Short mmCIF file of C-alpha atoms in Angstrom, two decimals:
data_model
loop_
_atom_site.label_atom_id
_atom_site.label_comp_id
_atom_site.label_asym_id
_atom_site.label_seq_id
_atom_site.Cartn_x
_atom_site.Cartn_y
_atom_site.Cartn_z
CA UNK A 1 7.84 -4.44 11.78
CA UNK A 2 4.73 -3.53 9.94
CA UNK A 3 4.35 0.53 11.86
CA UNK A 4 1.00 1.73 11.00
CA UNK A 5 2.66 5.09 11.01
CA UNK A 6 5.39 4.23 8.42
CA UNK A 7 2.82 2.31 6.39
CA UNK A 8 0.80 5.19 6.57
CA UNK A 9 3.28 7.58 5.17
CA UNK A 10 4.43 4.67 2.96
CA UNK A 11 0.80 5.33 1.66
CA UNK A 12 0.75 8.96 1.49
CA UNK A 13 4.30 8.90 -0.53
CA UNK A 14 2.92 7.14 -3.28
CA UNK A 15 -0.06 9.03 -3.58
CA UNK A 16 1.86 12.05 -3.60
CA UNK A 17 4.08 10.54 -6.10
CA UNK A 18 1.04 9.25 -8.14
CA UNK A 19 -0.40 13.05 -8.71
CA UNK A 20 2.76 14.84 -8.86
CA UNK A 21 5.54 11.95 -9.77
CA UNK A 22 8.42 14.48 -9.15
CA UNK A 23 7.63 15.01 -5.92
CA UNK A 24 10.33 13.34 -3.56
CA UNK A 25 8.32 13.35 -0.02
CA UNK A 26 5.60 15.04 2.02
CA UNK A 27 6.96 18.25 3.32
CA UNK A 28 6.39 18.39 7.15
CA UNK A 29 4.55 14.79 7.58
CA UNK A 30 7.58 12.93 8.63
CA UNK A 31 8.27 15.04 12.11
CA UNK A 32 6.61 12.29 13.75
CA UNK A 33 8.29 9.33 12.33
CA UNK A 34 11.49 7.53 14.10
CA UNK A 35 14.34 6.92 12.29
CA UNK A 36 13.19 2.90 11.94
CA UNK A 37 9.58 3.69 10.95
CA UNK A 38 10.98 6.19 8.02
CA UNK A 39 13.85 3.68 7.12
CA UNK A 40 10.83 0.72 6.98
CA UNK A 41 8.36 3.38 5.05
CA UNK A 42 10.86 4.08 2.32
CA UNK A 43 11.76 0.47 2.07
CA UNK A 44 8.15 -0.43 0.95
CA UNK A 45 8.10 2.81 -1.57
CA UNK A 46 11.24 1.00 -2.62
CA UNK A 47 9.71 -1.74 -2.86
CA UNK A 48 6.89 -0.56 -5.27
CA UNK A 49 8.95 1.34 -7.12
CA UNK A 50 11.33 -1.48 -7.97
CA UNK A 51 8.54 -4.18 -8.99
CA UNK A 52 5.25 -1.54 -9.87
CA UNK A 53 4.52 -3.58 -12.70
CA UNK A 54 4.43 -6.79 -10.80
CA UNK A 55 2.61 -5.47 -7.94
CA UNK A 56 0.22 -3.61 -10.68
CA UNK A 57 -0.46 -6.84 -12.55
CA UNK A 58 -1.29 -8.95 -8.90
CA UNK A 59 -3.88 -6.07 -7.98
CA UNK A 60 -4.95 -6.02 -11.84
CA UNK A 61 -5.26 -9.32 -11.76
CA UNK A 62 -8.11 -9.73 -9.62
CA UNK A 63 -10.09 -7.24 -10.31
CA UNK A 64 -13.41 -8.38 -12.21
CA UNK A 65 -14.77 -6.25 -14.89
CA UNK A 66 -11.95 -3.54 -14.10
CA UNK A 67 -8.72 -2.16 -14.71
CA UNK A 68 -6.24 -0.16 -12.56
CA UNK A 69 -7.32 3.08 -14.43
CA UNK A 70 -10.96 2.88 -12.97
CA UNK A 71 -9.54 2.33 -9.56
CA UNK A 72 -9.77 5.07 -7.02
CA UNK A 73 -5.94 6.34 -6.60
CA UNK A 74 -6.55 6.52 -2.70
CA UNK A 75 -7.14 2.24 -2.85
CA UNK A 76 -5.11 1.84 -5.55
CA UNK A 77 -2.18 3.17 -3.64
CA UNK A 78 -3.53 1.03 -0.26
CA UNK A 79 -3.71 -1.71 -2.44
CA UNK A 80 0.23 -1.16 -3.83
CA UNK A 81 1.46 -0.22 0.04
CA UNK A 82 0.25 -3.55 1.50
CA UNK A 83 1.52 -5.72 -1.82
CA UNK A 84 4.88 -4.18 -1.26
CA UNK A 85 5.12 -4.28 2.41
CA UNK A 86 4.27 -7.89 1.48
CA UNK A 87 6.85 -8.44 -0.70
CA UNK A 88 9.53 -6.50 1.22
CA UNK A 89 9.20 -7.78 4.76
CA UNK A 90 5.96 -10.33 4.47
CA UNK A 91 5.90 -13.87 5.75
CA UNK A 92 2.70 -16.17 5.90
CA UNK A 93 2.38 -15.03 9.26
CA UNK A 94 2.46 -11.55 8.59
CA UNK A 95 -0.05 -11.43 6.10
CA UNK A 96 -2.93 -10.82 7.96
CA UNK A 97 -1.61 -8.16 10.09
CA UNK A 98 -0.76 -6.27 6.73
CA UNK A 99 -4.35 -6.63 5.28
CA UNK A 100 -5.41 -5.74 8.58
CA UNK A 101 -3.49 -2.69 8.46
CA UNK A 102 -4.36 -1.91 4.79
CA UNK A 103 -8.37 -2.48 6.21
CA UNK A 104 -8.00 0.25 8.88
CA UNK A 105 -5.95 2.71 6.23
CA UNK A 106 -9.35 2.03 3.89
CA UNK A 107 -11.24 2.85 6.46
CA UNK A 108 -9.89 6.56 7.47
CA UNK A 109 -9.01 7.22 3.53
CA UNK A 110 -10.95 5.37 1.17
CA UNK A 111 -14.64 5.45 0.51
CA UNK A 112 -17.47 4.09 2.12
CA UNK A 113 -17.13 0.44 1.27
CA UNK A 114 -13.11 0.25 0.13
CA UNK A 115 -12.48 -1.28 3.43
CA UNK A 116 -13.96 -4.48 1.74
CA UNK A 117 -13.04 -4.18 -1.96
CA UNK A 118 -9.11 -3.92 -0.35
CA UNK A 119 -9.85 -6.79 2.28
CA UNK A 120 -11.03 -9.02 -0.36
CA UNK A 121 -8.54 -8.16 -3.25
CA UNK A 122 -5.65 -8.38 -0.75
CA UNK A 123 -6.80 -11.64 0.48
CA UNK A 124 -7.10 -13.21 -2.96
CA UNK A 125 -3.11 -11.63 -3.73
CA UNK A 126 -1.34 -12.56 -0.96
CA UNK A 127 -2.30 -16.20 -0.76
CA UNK A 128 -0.57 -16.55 -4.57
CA UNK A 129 2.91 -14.84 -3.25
#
């Protein structure tokens, strides 16, 4: 449970699906993936896709001063991953392996200082699920 590789391509779905929304997957990128870390990655796309505007409105929620439309697409879609992971397959003790995970994504795809913008938003979220 909780693959950094699905989450990753979890990640890179719905970023590709954010700039191009008919695209279906990323050609190539899943060679690498079992069977159970694809089925787990699609079930947190799923997941997002199902309840975006509930996940949208728990990142909107907390941010101060801005909205979802400022928000860099690469943490945006970090932030939206680890919400729906959350929701999908989360249980109080999973949550801070997920922000963990989320953290480290930040870290090789965000900017500078998302790492702590997505630490800090995630841990304010996931204590209200």
């Amino acid at each position: 449970m909780g693959n950094k590789d699905a989450i990753e391509y979890a990640l890179k779905v719905l970023y590709s699906k954010e700039l191009n929304p008919e695209s279906e997957n990323i050609s190539g990128e899943t060679s690498d993936l079992s069977e159970a870390d694809m089925e787990y990655a699609l079930a947190v796309v799923e997941e997002y896709q199902s309840h975006s505007e509930l996940i949208d409105h728990m990142i909107e929620s907390h941010l101060i001063n801005w909205s979802m439309k400022q928000l860099n697409v690469v943490d945006k879609n970090i932030l939206r991953t680890a919400i729906a992971e959350y929701l999908k397959f989360g249980a109080p003790d999973k949550r801070n392996m997920i922000i963990n995970q989320a953290v480290e994504l930040a870290k090789i795809y965000g900017g500078e200082n998302s790492y702590r913008f997505i630490n800090g938003l995630l841990d304010q979220a996931l204590k209200e699920k």
